[in-house]
């Protein structure tokens, strides 16, 4: 079979965007059919109240699936909020920055962790340390909380070597890693992730919290009620009207993931896809992976060609072939392929064939 015909055969656009990511085809069909369906009330679920029994049943199902797929301990609660992960870089200091006697520690591994630290400084003093690097364990043990981003979407860096601390006041932004790795719950008190990479459509921010820590915090008086984690937990994430369609799409995506084999499938699939692409890049004389091997993300693969112009030409060529979202972030340039749950080894082979075809065309000029 000609791999370059695979997308035509299946009428596919290969979406390698860093977000929003591609939905599973089964979910796209569900979404299309669902928008045309009606309940006995005459309304679809996206039109009915979030207080209704139908919506609450979907809410319960989402929580059950997440707890099972992510192996979330019973003493952790789940919140489904709005604002994206970017809003929660503000919500976190407003909820957890309890005393300036013990400053929070922010670990800087790339663009998103630096932006989180920058936002936290609006609410109080913090300490920052660059990773990878030597970390002052005593200082981390004494911190109000520690914040880090384990997968830097823009930089293409994965770092998750935080040493074991004497507490679980550790917060991790897992927006771009949520279903690509196992989660070390024994070391984490809170994770958060916006939905547009692993849970479907934008519009939901998942926050998972240690209940005991949540009970002890004292949110700042200026914390908006919609971003007050205690308030939202007490109202089961229904303090304000949710984005129904994003919640329901998340439900279908989670059901699809479970049908494929759950977290084990996602982790193995991400690992295999990344290995295929990195192997090609490392063997190429035209393309170059730009991150040191021990720090490489297996989700966001950043690379470049011979120069800035050929990077742009490559992105344009790929877009013409139906491969979208490959142009690198404006802060970093180059190229980037994001390999979320719907990307399979077969599609990586297709992508590599397109990269080879562009190289041949470029060298022939």
Short mmCIF file of N, CA and C in Angstrom, two decimals, residues 197-274:
data_model
loop_
_atom_site.label_atom_id
_atom_site.label_comp_id
_atom_site.label_asym_id
_atom_site.label_seq_id
_atom_site.Cartn_x
_atom_site.Cartn_y
_atom_site.Cartn_z
N UNK A 197 -6.10 19.24 24.25
CA UNK A 197 -5.06 18.35 23.76
C UNK A 197 -5.43 16.87 23.93
N UNK A 198 -5.95 16.52 25.10
CA UNK A 198 -6.26 15.11 25.37
C UNK A 198 -7.73 14.83 25.64
N UNK A 199 -8.53 15.86 25.87
CA UNK A 199 -9.92 15.64 26.27
C UNK A 199 -10.92 16.22 25.28
N UNK A 200 -10.47 16.56 24.09
CA UNK A 200 -11.42 17.00 23.07
C UNK A 200 -11.37 18.47 22.76
N UNK A 201 -12.51 19.15 22.94
CA UNK A 201 -12.64 20.56 22.57
C UNK A 201 -12.12 21.48 23.67
N UNK A 202 -11.70 22.70 23.30
CA UNK A 202 -11.39 23.69 24.34
C UNK A 202 -12.65 23.99 25.16
N UNK A 203 -12.45 24.45 26.39
CA UNK A 203 -13.60 24.87 27.19
C UNK A 203 -13.68 24.26 28.57
N UNK A 204 -12.82 23.28 28.86
CA UNK A 204 -12.79 22.66 30.18
C UNK A 204 -11.36 22.65 30.69
N UNK A 205 -11.18 22.98 31.95
CA UNK A 205 -9.88 22.80 32.60
C UNK A 205 -10.06 21.80 33.72
N UNK A 206 -9.38 20.69 33.62
CA UNK A 206 -9.44 19.65 34.64
C UNK A 206 -8.44 19.99 35.75
N UNK A 207 -8.94 20.03 36.98
CA UNK A 207 -8.08 20.23 38.16
C UNK A 207 -8.33 19.06 39.10
N UNK A 208 -7.28 18.35 39.46
CA UNK A 208 -7.39 17.19 40.35
C UNK A 208 -6.58 17.50 41.60
N UNK A 209 -7.25 17.42 42.76
CA UNK A 209 -6.67 17.91 44.01
C UNK A 209 -6.73 16.90 45.14
N UNK A 210 -5.71 16.91 45.98
CA UNK A 210 -5.71 16.18 47.24
C UNK A 210 -6.76 16.83 48.15
N UNK A 211 -7.76 16.06 48.57
CA UNK A 211 -8.85 16.63 49.37
C UNK A 211 -8.36 17.24 50.69
N UNK A 212 -7.37 16.61 51.33
CA UNK A 212 -6.89 17.12 52.61
C UNK A 212 -6.21 18.47 52.43
N UNK A 213 -5.42 18.59 51.36
CA UNK A 213 -4.77 19.88 51.10
C UNK A 213 -5.82 20.94 50.76
N UNK A 214 -6.79 20.58 49.96
CA UNK A 214 -7.85 21.51 49.60
C UNK A 214 -8.57 22.03 50.84
N UNK A 215 -8.81 21.16 51.81
CA UNK A 215 -9.52 21.57 53.03
C UNK A 215 -8.70 22.54 53.87
N UNK A 216 -7.36 22.50 53.73
CA UNK A 216 -6.50 23.34 54.57
C UNK A 216 -6.22 24.72 54.00
N UNK A 217 -6.45 24.91 52.71
CA UNK A 217 -6.05 26.17 52.10
C UNK A 217 -7.01 27.30 52.49
N UNK A 218 -6.51 28.53 52.34
CA UNK A 218 -7.33 29.73 52.56
C UNK A 218 -7.18 30.61 51.34
N UNK A 219 -8.09 30.50 50.37
CA UNK A 219 -7.97 31.32 49.16
C UNK A 219 -7.94 32.81 49.49
N UNK A 220 -7.22 33.57 48.69
CA UNK A 220 -7.16 35.02 48.87
C UNK A 220 -8.55 35.62 48.75
N UNK A 221 -8.83 36.69 49.49
CA UNK A 221 -10.16 37.31 49.44
C UNK A 221 -10.58 37.75 48.04
N UNK A 222 -9.61 38.12 47.20
CA UNK A 222 -9.94 38.60 45.86
C UNK A 222 -10.14 37.48 44.86
N UNK A 223 -10.02 36.22 45.29
CA UNK A 223 -10.20 35.10 44.36
C UNK A 223 -11.62 35.07 43.82
N UNK A 224 -11.79 35.14 42.51
CA UNK A 224 -13.15 35.05 41.95
C UNK A 224 -13.80 33.72 42.36
N UNK A 225 -15.09 33.76 42.60
CA UNK A 225 -15.79 32.54 43.03
C UNK A 225 -15.62 31.41 42.03
N UNK A 226 -15.59 31.76 40.74
CA UNK A 226 -15.47 30.72 39.70
C UNK A 226 -14.10 30.06 39.70
N UNK A 227 -13.09 30.70 40.32
CA UNK A 227 -11.75 30.14 40.40
C UNK A 227 -11.39 29.72 41.83
N UNK A 228 -12.35 29.78 42.73
CA UNK A 228 -12.14 29.35 44.10
C UNK A 228 -12.33 27.84 44.16
N UNK A 229 -11.26 27.10 44.37
CA UNK A 229 -11.33 25.65 44.28
C UNK A 229 -12.23 25.04 45.36
N UNK A 230 -12.24 25.63 46.54
CA UNK A 230 -13.13 25.12 47.58
C UNK A 230 -14.59 25.34 47.20
N UNK A 231 -14.89 26.51 46.68
CA UNK A 231 -16.25 26.83 46.27
C UNK A 231 -16.70 25.89 45.15
N UNK A 232 -15.84 25.67 44.18
CA UNK A 232 -16.19 24.81 43.05
C UNK A 232 -16.33 23.36 43.48
N UNK A 233 -15.50 22.92 44.43
CA UNK A 233 -15.61 21.55 44.92
C UNK A 233 -16.94 21.34 45.66
N UNK A 234 -17.33 22.32 46.44
CA UNK A 234 -18.59 22.23 47.18
C UNK A 234 -19.80 22.17 46.25
N UNK A 235 -19.68 22.79 45.09
CA UNK A 235 -20.79 22.80 44.12
C UNK A 235 -20.60 21.76 43.02
N UNK A 236 -19.65 20.84 43.20
CA UNK A 236 -19.40 19.77 42.22
C UNK A 236 -19.14 20.32 40.83
N UNK A 237 -18.38 21.41 40.76
CA UNK A 237 -17.98 22.07 39.51
C UNK A 237 -19.14 22.72 38.77
N UNK A 238 -20.28 22.87 39.43
CA UNK A 238 -21.47 23.43 38.78
C UNK A 238 -21.87 24.75 39.41
N UNK A 239 -20.89 25.48 39.95
CA UNK A 239 -21.17 26.80 40.52
C UNK A 239 -21.69 27.75 39.46
N UNK A 240 -21.13 27.63 38.26
CA UNK A 240 -21.59 28.43 37.12
C UNK A 240 -21.88 27.49 35.95
N UNK A 241 -22.58 27.98 34.95
CA UNK A 241 -22.98 27.14 33.82
C UNK A 241 -21.74 26.64 33.06
N UNK A 242 -21.60 25.33 32.90
CA UNK A 242 -20.44 24.78 32.20
C UNK A 242 -20.62 24.83 30.68
N UNK A 243 -19.54 24.58 29.99
CA UNK A 243 -19.60 24.46 28.53
C UNK A 243 -20.02 23.03 28.19
N UNK A 244 -21.31 22.83 28.08
CA UNK A 244 -21.87 21.49 27.93
C UNK A 244 -21.22 20.67 26.82
N UNK A 245 -21.05 21.28 25.65
CA UNK A 245 -20.56 20.53 24.51
C UNK A 245 -19.12 20.06 24.75
N UNK A 246 -18.31 20.84 25.46
CA UNK A 246 -16.94 20.43 25.75
C UNK A 246 -16.93 19.28 26.75
N UNK A 247 -17.83 19.32 27.73
CA UNK A 247 -17.91 18.23 28.69
C UNK A 247 -18.30 16.93 27.99
N UNK A 248 -19.30 17.02 27.13
CA UNK A 248 -19.80 15.81 26.47
C UNK A 248 -18.77 15.24 25.50
N UNK A 249 -18.06 16.13 24.80
CA UNK A 249 -17.00 15.65 23.91
C UNK A 249 -15.90 14.96 24.71
N UNK A 250 -15.58 15.51 25.88
CA UNK A 250 -14.59 14.86 26.75
C UNK A 250 -15.06 13.46 27.15
N UNK A 251 -16.35 13.32 27.42
CA UNK A 251 -16.90 12.01 27.76
C UNK A 251 -16.67 11.02 26.63
N UNK A 252 -16.97 11.42 25.40
CA UNK A 252 -16.81 10.51 24.26
C UNK A 252 -15.34 10.18 24.00
N UNK A 253 -14.46 11.18 24.18
CA UNK A 253 -13.04 10.93 23.99
C UNK A 253 -12.54 9.92 25.03
N UNK A 254 -12.96 10.08 26.27
CA UNK A 254 -12.54 9.16 27.32
C UNK A 254 -13.07 7.75 27.06
N UNK A 255 -14.30 7.66 26.57
CA UNK A 255 -14.84 6.34 26.22
C UNK A 255 -14.04 5.71 25.08
N UNK A 256 -13.65 6.53 24.11
CA UNK A 256 -12.83 6.04 23.00
C UNK A 256 -11.48 5.55 23.52
N UNK A 257 -10.86 6.31 24.41
CA UNK A 257 -9.57 5.92 24.98
C UNK A 257 -9.69 4.60 25.73
N UNK A 258 -10.74 4.46 26.51
CA UNK A 258 -10.93 3.21 27.24
C UNK A 258 -11.11 2.04 26.27
N UNK A 259 -11.81 2.27 25.18
CA UNK A 259 -12.03 1.19 24.20
C UNK A 259 -10.73 0.77 23.52
N UNK A 260 -9.77 1.69 23.44
CA UNK A 260 -8.49 1.38 22.80
C UNK A 260 -7.52 0.66 23.73
N UNK A 261 -7.81 0.70 25.03
CA UNK A 261 -6.92 0.06 25.99
C UNK A 261 -6.48 0.95 27.13
N UNK A 262 -7.09 2.15 27.23
CA UNK A 262 -6.84 3.02 28.36
C UNK A 262 -5.47 3.68 28.35
N UNK A 263 -4.99 4.01 29.55
CA UNK A 263 -3.74 4.74 29.69
C UNK A 263 -2.56 3.94 29.13
N UNK A 264 -2.59 2.63 29.32
CA UNK A 264 -1.50 1.79 28.80
C UNK A 264 -1.37 1.96 27.29
N UNK A 265 -2.51 1.94 26.59
CA UNK A 265 -2.49 2.15 25.14
C UNK A 265 -1.90 3.51 24.81
N UNK A 266 -2.37 4.55 25.50
CA UNK A 266 -1.93 5.92 25.18
C UNK A 266 -0.44 6.09 25.40
N UNK A 267 0.07 5.57 26.52
CA UNK A 267 1.50 5.71 26.83
C UNK A 267 2.34 4.95 25.80
N UNK A 268 1.95 3.71 25.52
CA UNK A 268 2.71 2.91 24.55
C UNK A 268 2.64 3.51 23.15
N UNK A 269 1.48 4.00 22.78
CA UNK A 269 1.31 4.59 21.45
C UNK A 269 2.16 5.85 21.31
N UNK A 270 2.14 6.71 22.34
CA UNK A 270 2.94 7.94 22.29
C UNK A 270 4.43 7.61 22.22
N UNK A 271 4.86 6.63 23.00
CA UNK A 271 6.26 6.24 23.00
C UNK A 271 6.70 5.72 21.63
N UNK A 272 5.88 4.85 21.04
CA UNK A 272 6.21 4.26 19.73
C UNK A 272 6.25 5.35 18.65
N UNK A 273 5.26 6.22 18.64
CA UNK A 273 5.22 7.29 17.63
C UNK A 273 6.43 8.20 17.74
N UNK A 274 6.77 8.58 18.96
CA UNK A 274 7.92 9.47 19.17
C UNK A 274 9.22 8.79 18.73
#
